[in-house]
XYZ file of C-alpha atoms in Angstrom:
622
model
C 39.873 24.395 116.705
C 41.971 26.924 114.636
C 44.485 23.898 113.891
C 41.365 21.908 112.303
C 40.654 25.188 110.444
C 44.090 24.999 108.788
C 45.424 23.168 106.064
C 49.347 22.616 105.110
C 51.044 21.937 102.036
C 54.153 21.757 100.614
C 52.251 21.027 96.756
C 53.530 18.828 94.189
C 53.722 20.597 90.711
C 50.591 19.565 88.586
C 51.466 16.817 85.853
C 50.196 16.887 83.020
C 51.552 15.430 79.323
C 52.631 18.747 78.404
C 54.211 19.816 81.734
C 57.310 20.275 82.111
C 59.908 17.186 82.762
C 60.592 17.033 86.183
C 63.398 16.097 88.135
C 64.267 12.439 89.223
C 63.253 11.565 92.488
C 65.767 12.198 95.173
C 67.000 8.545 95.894
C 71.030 9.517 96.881
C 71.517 12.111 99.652
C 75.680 12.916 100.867
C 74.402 14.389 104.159
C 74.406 11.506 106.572
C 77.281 9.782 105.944
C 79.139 12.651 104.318
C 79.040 10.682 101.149
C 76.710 9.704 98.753
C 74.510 6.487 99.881
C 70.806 5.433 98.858
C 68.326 7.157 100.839
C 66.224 4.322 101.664
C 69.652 2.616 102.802
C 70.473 5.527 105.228
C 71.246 4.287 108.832
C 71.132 7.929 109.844
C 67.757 9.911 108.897
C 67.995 12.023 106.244
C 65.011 14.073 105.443
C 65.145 15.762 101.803
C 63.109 18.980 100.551
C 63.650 18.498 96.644
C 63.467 20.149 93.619
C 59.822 19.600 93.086
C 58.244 20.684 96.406
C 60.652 23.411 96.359
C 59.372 24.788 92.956
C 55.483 24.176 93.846
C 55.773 25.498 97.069
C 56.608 29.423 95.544
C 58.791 29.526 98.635
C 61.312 32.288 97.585
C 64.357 31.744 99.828
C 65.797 28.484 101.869
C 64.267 30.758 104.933
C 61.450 30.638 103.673
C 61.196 26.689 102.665
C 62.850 25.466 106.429
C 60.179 27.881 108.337
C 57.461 25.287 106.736
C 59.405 21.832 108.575
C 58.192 20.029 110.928
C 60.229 21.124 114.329
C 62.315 23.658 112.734
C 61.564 27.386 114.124
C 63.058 30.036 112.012
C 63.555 33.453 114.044
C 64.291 36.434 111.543
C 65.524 39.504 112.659
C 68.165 42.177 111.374
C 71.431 40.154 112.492
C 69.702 37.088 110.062
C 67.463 33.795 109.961
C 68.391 32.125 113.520
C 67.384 28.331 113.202
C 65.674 26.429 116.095
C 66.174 22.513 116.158
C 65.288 20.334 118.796
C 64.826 23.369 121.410
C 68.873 24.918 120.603
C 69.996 28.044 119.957
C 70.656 28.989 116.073
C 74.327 28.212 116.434
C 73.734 25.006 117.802
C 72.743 24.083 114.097
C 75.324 23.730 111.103
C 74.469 25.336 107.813
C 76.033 23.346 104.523
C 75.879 24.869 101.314
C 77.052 22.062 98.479
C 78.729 20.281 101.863
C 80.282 23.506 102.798
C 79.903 25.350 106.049
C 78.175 28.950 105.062
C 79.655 32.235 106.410
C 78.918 35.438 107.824
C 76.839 34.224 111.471
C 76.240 36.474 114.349
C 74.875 35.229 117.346
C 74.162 32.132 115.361
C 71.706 33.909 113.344
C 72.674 33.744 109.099
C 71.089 35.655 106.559
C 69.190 32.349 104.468
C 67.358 34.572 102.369
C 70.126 35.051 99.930
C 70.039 31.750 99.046
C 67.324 31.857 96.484
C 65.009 29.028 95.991
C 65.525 28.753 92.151
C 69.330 28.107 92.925
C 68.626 24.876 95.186
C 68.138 21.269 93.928
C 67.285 20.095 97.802
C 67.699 20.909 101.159
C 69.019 17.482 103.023
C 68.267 17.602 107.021
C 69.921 15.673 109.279
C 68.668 15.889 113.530
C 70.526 15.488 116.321
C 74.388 15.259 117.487
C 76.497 15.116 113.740
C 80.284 16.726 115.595
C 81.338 13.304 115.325
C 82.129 13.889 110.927
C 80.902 17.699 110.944
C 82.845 19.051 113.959
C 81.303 22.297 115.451
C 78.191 24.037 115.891
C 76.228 20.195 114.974
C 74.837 20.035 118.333
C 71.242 19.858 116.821
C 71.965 18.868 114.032
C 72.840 20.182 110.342
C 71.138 21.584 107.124
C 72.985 20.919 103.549
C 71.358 23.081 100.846
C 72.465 21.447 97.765
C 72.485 23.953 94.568
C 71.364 22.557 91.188
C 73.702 20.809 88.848
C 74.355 21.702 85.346
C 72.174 19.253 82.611
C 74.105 18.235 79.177
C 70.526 19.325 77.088
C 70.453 23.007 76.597
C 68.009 24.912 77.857
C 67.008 27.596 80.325
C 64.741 28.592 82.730
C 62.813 31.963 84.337
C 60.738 32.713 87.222
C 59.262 35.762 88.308
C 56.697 37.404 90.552
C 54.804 40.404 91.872
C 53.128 40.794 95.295
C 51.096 43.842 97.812
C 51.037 43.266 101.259
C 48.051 44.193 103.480
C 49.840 47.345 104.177
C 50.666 48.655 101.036
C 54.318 47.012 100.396
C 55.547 46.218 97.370
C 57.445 42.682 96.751
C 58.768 41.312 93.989
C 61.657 39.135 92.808
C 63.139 37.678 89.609
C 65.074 34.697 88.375
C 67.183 33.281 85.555
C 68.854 30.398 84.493
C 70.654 28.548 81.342
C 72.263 25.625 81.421
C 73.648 23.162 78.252
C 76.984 21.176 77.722
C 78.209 18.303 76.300
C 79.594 14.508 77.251
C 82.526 16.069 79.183
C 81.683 19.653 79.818
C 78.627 20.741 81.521
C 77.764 24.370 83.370
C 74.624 26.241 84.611
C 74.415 29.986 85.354
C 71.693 31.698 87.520
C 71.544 35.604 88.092
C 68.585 36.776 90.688
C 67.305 39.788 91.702
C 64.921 40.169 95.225
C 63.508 43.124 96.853
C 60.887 43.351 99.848
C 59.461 46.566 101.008
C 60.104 47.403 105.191
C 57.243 46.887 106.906
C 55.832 47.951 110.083
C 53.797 46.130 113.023
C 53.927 49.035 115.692
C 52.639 52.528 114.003
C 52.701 54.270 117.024
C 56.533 54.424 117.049
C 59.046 55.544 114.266
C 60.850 52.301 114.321
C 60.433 49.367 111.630
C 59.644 45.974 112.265
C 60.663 44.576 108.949
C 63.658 45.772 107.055
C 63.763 47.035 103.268
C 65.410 44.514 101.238
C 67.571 44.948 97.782
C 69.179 41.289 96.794
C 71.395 40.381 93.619
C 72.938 37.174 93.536
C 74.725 35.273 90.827
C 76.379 31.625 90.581
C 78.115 29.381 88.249
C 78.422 25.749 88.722
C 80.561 23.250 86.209
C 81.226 19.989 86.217
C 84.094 18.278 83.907
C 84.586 14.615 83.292
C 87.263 13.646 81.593
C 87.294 10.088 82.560
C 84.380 7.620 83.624
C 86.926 7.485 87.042
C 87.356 11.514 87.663
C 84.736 14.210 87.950
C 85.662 17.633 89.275
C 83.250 20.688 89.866
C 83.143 24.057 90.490
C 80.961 26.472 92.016
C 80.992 29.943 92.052
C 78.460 31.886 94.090
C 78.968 35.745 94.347
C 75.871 37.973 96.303
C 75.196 41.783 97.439
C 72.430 42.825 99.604
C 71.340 45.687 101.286
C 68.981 45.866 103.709
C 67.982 49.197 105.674
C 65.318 50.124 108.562
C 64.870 52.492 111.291
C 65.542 52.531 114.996
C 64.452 54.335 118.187
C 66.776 55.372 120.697
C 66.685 56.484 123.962
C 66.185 60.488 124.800
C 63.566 60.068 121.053
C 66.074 59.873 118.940
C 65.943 58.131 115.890
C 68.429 56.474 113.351
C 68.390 54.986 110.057
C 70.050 51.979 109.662
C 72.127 50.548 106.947
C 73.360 46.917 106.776
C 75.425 45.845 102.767
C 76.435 42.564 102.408
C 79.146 41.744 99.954
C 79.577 37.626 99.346
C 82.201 35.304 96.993
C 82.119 31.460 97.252
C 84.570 29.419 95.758
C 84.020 25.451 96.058
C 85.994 22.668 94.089
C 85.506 19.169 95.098
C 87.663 16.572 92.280
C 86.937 13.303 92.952
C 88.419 9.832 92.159
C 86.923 6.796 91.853
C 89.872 4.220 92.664
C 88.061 0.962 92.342
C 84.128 -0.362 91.638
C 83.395 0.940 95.422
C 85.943 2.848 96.657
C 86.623 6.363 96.150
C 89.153 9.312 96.805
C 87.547 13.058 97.140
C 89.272 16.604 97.882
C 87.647 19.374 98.772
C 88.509 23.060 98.462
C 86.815 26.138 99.897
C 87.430 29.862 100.349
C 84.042 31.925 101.172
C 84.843 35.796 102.207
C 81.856 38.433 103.473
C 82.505 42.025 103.838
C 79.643 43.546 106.493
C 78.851 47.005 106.218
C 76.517 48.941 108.775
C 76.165 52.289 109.396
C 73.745 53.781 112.194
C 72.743 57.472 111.035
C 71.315 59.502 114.157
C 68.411 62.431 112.254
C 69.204 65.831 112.830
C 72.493 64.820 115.044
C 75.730 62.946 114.018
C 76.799 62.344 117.384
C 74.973 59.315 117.823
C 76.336 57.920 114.123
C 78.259 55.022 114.254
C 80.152 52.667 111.563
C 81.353 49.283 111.141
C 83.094 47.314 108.354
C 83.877 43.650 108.896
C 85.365 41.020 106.788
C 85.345 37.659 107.305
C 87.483 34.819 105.597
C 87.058 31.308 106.018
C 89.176 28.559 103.961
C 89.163 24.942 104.327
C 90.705 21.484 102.706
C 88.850 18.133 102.898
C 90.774 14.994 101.439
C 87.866 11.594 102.404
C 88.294 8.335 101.302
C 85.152 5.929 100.997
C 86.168 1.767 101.187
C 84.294 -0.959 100.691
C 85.543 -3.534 102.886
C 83.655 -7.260 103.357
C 80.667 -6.118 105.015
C 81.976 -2.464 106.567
C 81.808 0.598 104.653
C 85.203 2.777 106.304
C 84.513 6.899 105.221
C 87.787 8.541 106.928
C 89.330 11.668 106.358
C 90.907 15.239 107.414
C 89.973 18.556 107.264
C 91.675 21.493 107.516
C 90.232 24.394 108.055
C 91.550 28.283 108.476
C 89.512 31.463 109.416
C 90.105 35.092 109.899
C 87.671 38.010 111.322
C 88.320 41.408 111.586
C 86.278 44.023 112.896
C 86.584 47.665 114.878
C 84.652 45.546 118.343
C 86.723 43.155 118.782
C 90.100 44.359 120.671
C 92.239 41.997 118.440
C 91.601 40.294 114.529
C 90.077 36.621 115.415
C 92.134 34.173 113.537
C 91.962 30.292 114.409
C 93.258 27.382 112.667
C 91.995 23.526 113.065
C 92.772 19.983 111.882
C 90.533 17.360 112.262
C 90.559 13.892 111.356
C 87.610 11.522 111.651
C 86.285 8.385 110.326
C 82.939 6.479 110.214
C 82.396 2.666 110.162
C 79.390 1.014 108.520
C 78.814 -2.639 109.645
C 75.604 -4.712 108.839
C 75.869 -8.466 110.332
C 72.839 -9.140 108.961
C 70.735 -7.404 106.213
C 68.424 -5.990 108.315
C 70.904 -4.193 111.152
C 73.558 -1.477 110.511
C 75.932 -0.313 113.348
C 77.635 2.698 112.740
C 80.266 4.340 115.351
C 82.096 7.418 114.253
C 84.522 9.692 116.048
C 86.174 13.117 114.927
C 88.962 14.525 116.732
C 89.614 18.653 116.668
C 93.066 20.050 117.197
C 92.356 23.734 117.439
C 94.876 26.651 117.964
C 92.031 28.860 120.270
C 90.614 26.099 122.709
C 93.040 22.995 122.050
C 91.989 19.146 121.554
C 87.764 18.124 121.462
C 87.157 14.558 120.725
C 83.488 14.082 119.428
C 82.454 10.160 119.109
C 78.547 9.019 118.130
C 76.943 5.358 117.824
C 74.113 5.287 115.479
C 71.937 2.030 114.847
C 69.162 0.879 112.143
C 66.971 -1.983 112.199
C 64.156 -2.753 109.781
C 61.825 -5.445 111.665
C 59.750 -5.324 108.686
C 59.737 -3.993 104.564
C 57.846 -1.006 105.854
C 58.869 0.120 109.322
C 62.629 1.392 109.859
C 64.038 2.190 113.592
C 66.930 4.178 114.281
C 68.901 5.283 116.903
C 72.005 7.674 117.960
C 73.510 8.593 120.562
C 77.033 10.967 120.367
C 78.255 14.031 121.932
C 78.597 17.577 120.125
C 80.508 20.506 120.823
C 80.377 24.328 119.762
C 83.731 26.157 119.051
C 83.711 30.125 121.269
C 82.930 32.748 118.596
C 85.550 35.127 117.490
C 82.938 37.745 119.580
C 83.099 35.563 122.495
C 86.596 35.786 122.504
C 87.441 39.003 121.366
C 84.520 41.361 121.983
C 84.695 45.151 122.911
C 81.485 46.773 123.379
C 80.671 50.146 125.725
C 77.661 51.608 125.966
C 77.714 54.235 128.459
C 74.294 55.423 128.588
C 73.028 52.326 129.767
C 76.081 52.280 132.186
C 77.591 48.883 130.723
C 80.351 47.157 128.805
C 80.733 43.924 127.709
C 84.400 42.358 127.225
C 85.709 39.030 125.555
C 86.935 36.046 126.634
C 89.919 34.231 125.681
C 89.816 31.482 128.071
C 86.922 30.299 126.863
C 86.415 26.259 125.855
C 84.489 24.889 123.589
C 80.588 24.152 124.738
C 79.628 20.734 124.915
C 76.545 18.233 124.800
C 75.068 14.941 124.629
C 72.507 14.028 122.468
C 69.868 11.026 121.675
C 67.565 10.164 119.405
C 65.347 7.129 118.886
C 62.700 7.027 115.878
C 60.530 5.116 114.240
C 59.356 5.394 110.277
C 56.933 3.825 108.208
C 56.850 3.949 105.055
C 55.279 2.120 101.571
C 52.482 0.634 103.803
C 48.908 1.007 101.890
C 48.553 4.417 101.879
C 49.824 5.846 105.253
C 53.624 6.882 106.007
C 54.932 8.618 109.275
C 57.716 9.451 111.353
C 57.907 9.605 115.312
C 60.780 10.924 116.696
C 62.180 11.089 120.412
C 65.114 13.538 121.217
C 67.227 14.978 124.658
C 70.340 16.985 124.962
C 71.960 17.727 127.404
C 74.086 20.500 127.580
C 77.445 22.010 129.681
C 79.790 25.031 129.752
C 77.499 26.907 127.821
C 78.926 30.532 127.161
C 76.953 33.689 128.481
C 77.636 36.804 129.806
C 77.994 37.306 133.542
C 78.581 40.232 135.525
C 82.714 40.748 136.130
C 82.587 43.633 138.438
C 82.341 47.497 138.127
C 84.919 49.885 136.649
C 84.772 53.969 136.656
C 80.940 53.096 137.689
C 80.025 51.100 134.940
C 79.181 47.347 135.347
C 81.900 44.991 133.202
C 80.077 41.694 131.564
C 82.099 39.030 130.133
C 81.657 35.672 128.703
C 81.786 32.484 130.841
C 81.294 28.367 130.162
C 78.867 28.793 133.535
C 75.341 28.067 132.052
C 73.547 24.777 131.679
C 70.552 23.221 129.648
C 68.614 20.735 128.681
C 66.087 19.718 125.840
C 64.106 17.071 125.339
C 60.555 16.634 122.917
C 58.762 14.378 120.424
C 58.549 15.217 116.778
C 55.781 13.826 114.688
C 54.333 13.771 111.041
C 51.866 11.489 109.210
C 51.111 11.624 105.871
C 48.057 10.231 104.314
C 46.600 10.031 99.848
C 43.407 8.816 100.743
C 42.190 9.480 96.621
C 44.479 10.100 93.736
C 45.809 13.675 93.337
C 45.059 14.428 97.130
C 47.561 14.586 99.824
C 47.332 15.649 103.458
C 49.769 15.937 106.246
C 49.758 16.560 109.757
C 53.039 17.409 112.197
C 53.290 17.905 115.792
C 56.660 18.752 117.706
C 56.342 19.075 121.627
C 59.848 20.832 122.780
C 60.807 20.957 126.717
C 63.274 23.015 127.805
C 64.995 24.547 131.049
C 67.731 26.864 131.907
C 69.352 24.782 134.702
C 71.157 27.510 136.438
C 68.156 29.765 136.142
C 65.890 27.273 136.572
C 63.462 28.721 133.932
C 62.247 27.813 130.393
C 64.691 28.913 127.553
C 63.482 31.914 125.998
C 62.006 32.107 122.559
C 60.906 28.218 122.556
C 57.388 27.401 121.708
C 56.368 24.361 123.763
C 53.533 23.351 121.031
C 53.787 24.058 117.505
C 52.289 22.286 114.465
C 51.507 21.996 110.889
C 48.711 21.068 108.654
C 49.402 20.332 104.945
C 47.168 19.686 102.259
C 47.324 19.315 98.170
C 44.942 18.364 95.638
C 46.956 17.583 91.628
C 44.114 16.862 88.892
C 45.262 16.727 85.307
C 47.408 20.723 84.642
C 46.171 22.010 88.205
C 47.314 21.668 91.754
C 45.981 23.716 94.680
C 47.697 23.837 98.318
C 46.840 25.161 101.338
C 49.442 25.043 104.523
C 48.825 26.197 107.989
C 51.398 26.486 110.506
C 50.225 26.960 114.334
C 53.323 27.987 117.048
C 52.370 28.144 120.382
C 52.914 30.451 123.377
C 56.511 31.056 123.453
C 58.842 32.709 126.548
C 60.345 35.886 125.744
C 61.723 36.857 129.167
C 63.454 35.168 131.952
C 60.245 34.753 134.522
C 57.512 32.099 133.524
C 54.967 34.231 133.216
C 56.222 36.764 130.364
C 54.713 34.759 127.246
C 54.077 35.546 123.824
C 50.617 34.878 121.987
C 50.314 32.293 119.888
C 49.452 32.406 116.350
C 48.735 30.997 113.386
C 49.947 31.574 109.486
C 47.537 30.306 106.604
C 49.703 30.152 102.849
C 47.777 29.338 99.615
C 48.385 28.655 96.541
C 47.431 27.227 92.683
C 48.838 26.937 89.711
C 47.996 26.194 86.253
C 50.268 24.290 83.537
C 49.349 25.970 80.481
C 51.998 24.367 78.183
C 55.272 22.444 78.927
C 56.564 25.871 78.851
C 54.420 27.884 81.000
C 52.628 27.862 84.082
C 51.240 30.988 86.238
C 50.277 30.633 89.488
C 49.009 32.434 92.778
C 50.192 32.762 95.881
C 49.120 34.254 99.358
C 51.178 34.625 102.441
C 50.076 34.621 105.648
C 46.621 35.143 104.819
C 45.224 35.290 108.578
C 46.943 38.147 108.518
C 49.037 37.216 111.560
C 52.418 38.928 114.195
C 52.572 41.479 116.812
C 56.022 43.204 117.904
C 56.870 39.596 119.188
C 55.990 37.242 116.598
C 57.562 40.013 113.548
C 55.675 38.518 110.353
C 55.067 40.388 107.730
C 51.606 41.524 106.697
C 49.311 39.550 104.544
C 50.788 39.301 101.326
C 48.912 38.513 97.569
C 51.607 37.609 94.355
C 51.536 36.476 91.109
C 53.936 34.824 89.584
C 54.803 32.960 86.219
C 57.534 30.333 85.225
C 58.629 29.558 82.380
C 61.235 27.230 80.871
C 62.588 25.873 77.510
C-alpha cells in the first residue's frame, strides 16, 4: 500500500523555446567494451544516467544519483558510500572515473560524494562479472562516472542551493563552471563548494549519526586536436574535505572525530586513429589521497589517537581497437603500480601488476553477436589470475534485445588484509594481516531481456547468480598474553542470486512513470545465514509530468527488511523515502526550482538517513 502511495522520478528538464540547449542524447557509451560503440549496438548492457536526468534530478553528488537505481543499495557511513550490486559487498563493485579506477577505499566503502553532480556528463553502469577487461574488484559489476567535456562556444554555467532539515540543519552547496575554445583547443573549469550540517537520529546519546561536512573541489579538463587522426586530453581533478562527528566510547567517554581528505587526479588518454576503424589509445594515470583522522577523547588525551595515510596509485593502458571482416579485436595491457602507507599496517603495501587482455566481437549474422574475452593478471602480492567471460546478444525482433554472460571475477587482498595491525585491548582483541592471502574469486551469470521503441512501453528483466569462493574474513588464530588473535583467511563462501526489473510507461505527452523491482537472495554458506545488510525486497516508483517551462517529479524508493546481525531473526525495519521536486524555466538563462528530500521523514540508528530536508535552488547559465 505505501509503494502505491509513492511516486519515483528521475525528471526530465522542462523544454521550452527559451530553455536552455540541452545536451545530445547519449547514443556512444566506452563502458562495455572499454571503447566507444553505439549504445543501441551494445552486446553487453550498458545502462546510462546522463546529463539531463542528472541536472533535473537536483541530485547533488554521484551518491546521491546511484542511491535512486534500480538494484543498486548505497550504504553511507563515516569510512564512505559502500555500493551494493547484485547482493555483493561494496568492493565487489569497480568505481571508474573518466575510465579510471578511483582511490582512497576502505572496506570497499569510497567517499562518492566528492564527486559533484555538476562535474558529471553520465554515469555508465555495467552488471555482472566485467574482470575479464577490468581486472579486480568487477565481481558485480562496474560504475564509470564520465566528467563533462569542454564545448568550443564560450560560455559558463552556475548552480546553487539552500536547504533546512527537519531538525534544524543547515545545507547548502555551490557550483561553477566556464568553458570556451577554439577548432583545436578546447578546456572547461569547475570549482565547487558543499557543506552539510551533522545530524543526529539517537538524542538520547552524545554520539552523531550523520557527520558535518566541508567539501571544495576543483577540475580542469582539455582536449587538443591537432589532427582529424589525434586527440589527446587531460584532466585534472584536485579535492579537500573534511568531515567531523562525535563518538561514544566505552566507560562514557566521548571523542570528537576528525576525518580531512586531501585528493589530485591526473588522467591523459592520446589517442590515434590509424585507419577508418581502427584505432591506437594510451592511457596515463597517477591519483594520490592523503587521509587524515584524529580521535580527540573530552577532558582526557589518553584515549586520543592519530592517523595519516597516503595512498598512490599509477597506471599505463596502451588498447588497440581493429576492425577485422566481421570481428571487432579490442586488446591491450595495463600496467598498473600502487603504494599505501599507514601507522596500522606493520609494513608500507606496495604491489605491482601487468595485465593483458583482449575482447573479440563476432556477429555471423546481423542479428547475433558473440563476444568471448579473457584478461590475464600477473601480480607481485598473489601471483597469476586468469579471468575469461562469454557474453551473447540476439535481437529476435526491432524491439526486443536478449543478452547473456557468463565469466568469472576475482578480487585482489587489500593492502589491510595483508598488512593490518590493530590492538584493542579493552575489548581483549587484535586483529593481524595476512600475507598469504589469494585473490577471491567468483562466477557470475546473467540473462536479460529488453524492450524497447514498442508503442509506448519499454522494460528490462534481468536474471543474475554468483557464486562465490575463498572469500577473505577474519577468523579466530588463537590467544596470546590473554587476548584473542584474528586474522584474515580465503575460508568463507557465498552465493547471490535475484531478478531485477523496471518498466517504463508515457501514457500522455509530458508524463512519464516508472516502476522497478529487484528481489536479491543471499546466504553465507559457511554460516549458513543471510548476508548481512541485504534487503530481500526493495523498489522504486518514478513519476514526471513536462508541460511547456515546467516539470514536476515525485520519486519514492521502498527497501525492505534488511539483516543486520548474523541470526535470522535480527532485522531491520523497512522504510520508505519520498523526494520531490519542480522547476520553472524562466528564460534560457534561468530556472529556480524546489526540492524536498526524504519528505516521509524516514531512518532510525539502522537505516542512518538524514532528516527531512526543504532547498531551493537556482541555475543559471550563459
Amino acid at each position: 500500500m505505501l509503494a502505491l502511495a509513492c511516486v519515483l522520478a528521475a525528471p526530465l528538464r522542462a523544454r521550452a523555446e527559451e530553455a536552455p540547449p540541452q545536451e545530445e542524447p547519449i547514443d556512444i557509451v566506452v563502458t562495455g567494451r572499454r571503447s566507444p560503440e553505439r549504445l543501441g549496438a551494445s552486446t553487453v548492457a550498458v545502462e546510462v544516467i546522463d546529463r539531463a536526468q542528472i541536472v533535473a534530478s537536483g541530485m547533488r553528488d554521484a551518491a546521491q544519483i546511484l542511491a535512486n537505481q534500480p538494484g543498486i543499495q548505497i550504504d553511507s557511513s563515516f569510512r564512505g558510500d559502500a555500493i551494493q550490486m547484485q547482493g555483493l559487498d561494496a568492493q565487489h563493485t569497480l568505481i571508474l572515473v573518466d575510465g579510471e579506477r578511483l582511490i582512497g577505499a576502505r572496506d570497499g566503502a569510497l567517499d562518492l560524494t566528492r564527486l559533484f553532480a555538476g562535474d558529471i556528463e553520465r554515469i555508465e553502469i555495467v552488471r555482472g562479472p566485467a574482470s575479464a577487461i577490468y581486472g579486480s574488484d568487477a565481481i558485480a559489476g562496474v560504475v564509470n562516472i564520465i566528467t563533462r567535456a569542454p564545448r568550443q562556444k564560450p560560455g559558463g554555467e552556475a548552480q546553487g542551493r539552500y536547504g533546512i532539515s527537519r531538525d534544524g540543519g543547515h545545507q547548502g552547496d555551490a557550483w561553477v563552471s566556464a568553458f570556451g575554445g577554439n577548432q583545436k583547443f578546447r578546456a572547461r573549469g569547475n570549482v565547487a563548494y558543499r557543506r552539510n550540517a551533522a545530524f543526529d537520529l539517537s538524542p538520547d546519546t552524545a554520539s552523531t549519526t550523520g557527520n558535518r561536512l566541508d567539501s571544495v573541489s576543483a577540475n580542469l579538463r582539455t582536449s587538443y586536436t591537432p589532427h582529424e587522426r589525434f586527440s589527446l586530453p587531460m584532466f585534472v581533478r584536485a579535492v579537500r574535505r573534511e568531515q567531523k562527528g562525535v563518538d561514544d566510547g566505552p566507560g562514557g567517554a566521548i571523542y570528537d572525530r576528525v576525518a580531512r581528505g586531501d585528493e589530485l587526479m591526473l588522467t591523459t588518454v592520446p589517442s590515434w586513429k590509424l585507419r577508418q576503424a581502427d584505432q591506437l589509445t594510451l592511457a596515463l594515470n597517477y591519483a594520490y589521497l592523503r587521509s587524515q583522522f584524529l580521535r580527540d577523547q573530552r577532558r582526557d588525551d589518553d584515549g586520543d589517537t592519530y592517523e595519516d595515510a597516503n595512498e598512490q596509485l599509477a597506471t599505463v593502458r596502451l588498447q588497440s581497437d581493429n576492425e577485422l571482416g566481421p570481428l571487432h579485436l579490442t586488446s591491450g595491457i595495463e600496467a598498473l603500480g600502487q603504494r599505501y602507507d599507514t601507522p596500522r599496517l606493520s609494513e608500507i603495501g606496495t604491489r605491482g601488476r601487468i595485465s593483458p587482455y583482449a575482447q573479440v566481437e563476432y556477429r555471423p549474422i546481423a542479428q547475433l553477436a558473440i563476444v568471448p574475452s579473457a584478461r590475464l593478471d600477473v601480480d607481485s602480492q598473489y601471483g597469476v589470475n586468469v579471468s575469461p567471460r562469454i557474453a551473447l546478444r540476439y535481437d529476435p525482433w526491432s524491439w526486443l534485445v536478449l543478452r547473456s554472460a557468463v565469466g568469472r571475477g576475482f578480487r585482489a587482498p587489500s593492502f589491510s588484509e595483508l598488512y593490518l595491525i590493530f590492538a584493542n585491548p579493552a575489548a581483549g582483541y587484535r586483529v593481524t594481516g595476512n600475507t598469504d592471502l589469494k585473490p577471491e574469486h567468483s562466477l557470475g551469470a546473467n540473462l536479460s531481456a529488453e524492450v524497447h521503441g514498442y508503442k509506448w512501453v519499454g522494460g528490462t528483466l534481468n536474471l543474475f547468480r554468483n557464486e562465490l569462493r575463498d572469500l577473505i574474513d577474519t577468523r579466530l588464530a588463537g590467544i596470546e598474553g590473554g587476548e584473542q588473535v584474528f586474522s584474515y583467511s580465503n575460508y568463507a563462501r557465498a552465493r547471490t542470486q535475484g531478478v531485477e526489473s523496471s518498466v517504463q510507461t508515457r501514457p500522455l505527452e509530458g508524463l512519464l512513470f516508472e516502476v522497478n523491482y529487484t528481489f536479491t537472495d543471499t546466504r553465507d554458506l559457511v554460516e549458513d545465514t543471510p548476508l548481512q545488510g541485504r534487503a530481500r525486497h526493495r523498489g522504486s516508483l518514478r513519476s514526471v509530468y513536462t508541460r511547456e517551462r515546467y516539470s514536476f517529479s515525485a520519486r519514492c524508493l521502498f527497501m525492505g527488511k534488511r539483516h543486520i546481525m548474523m541470526d535470522d531473526r535480527d532485522l531491520s525495519s523497512p522504510y520508505a523515502v519520498l523526494d520531490l521536486r519542480a522547476s520553472f524555466v524562466i528564460s534560457r538563462y534561468v530556472e529556480p526550482y524546489l526540492v524536498v528530500e526524504n519528505a516521509t521523514d524516514s531512518g532510525d540508528a539502522n537505516n542512518p538517513l538524514r532528516p527531512a530536508t526543504f532547498y531551493a535552488g537556482l541555475n543559471l547559465s550563459i
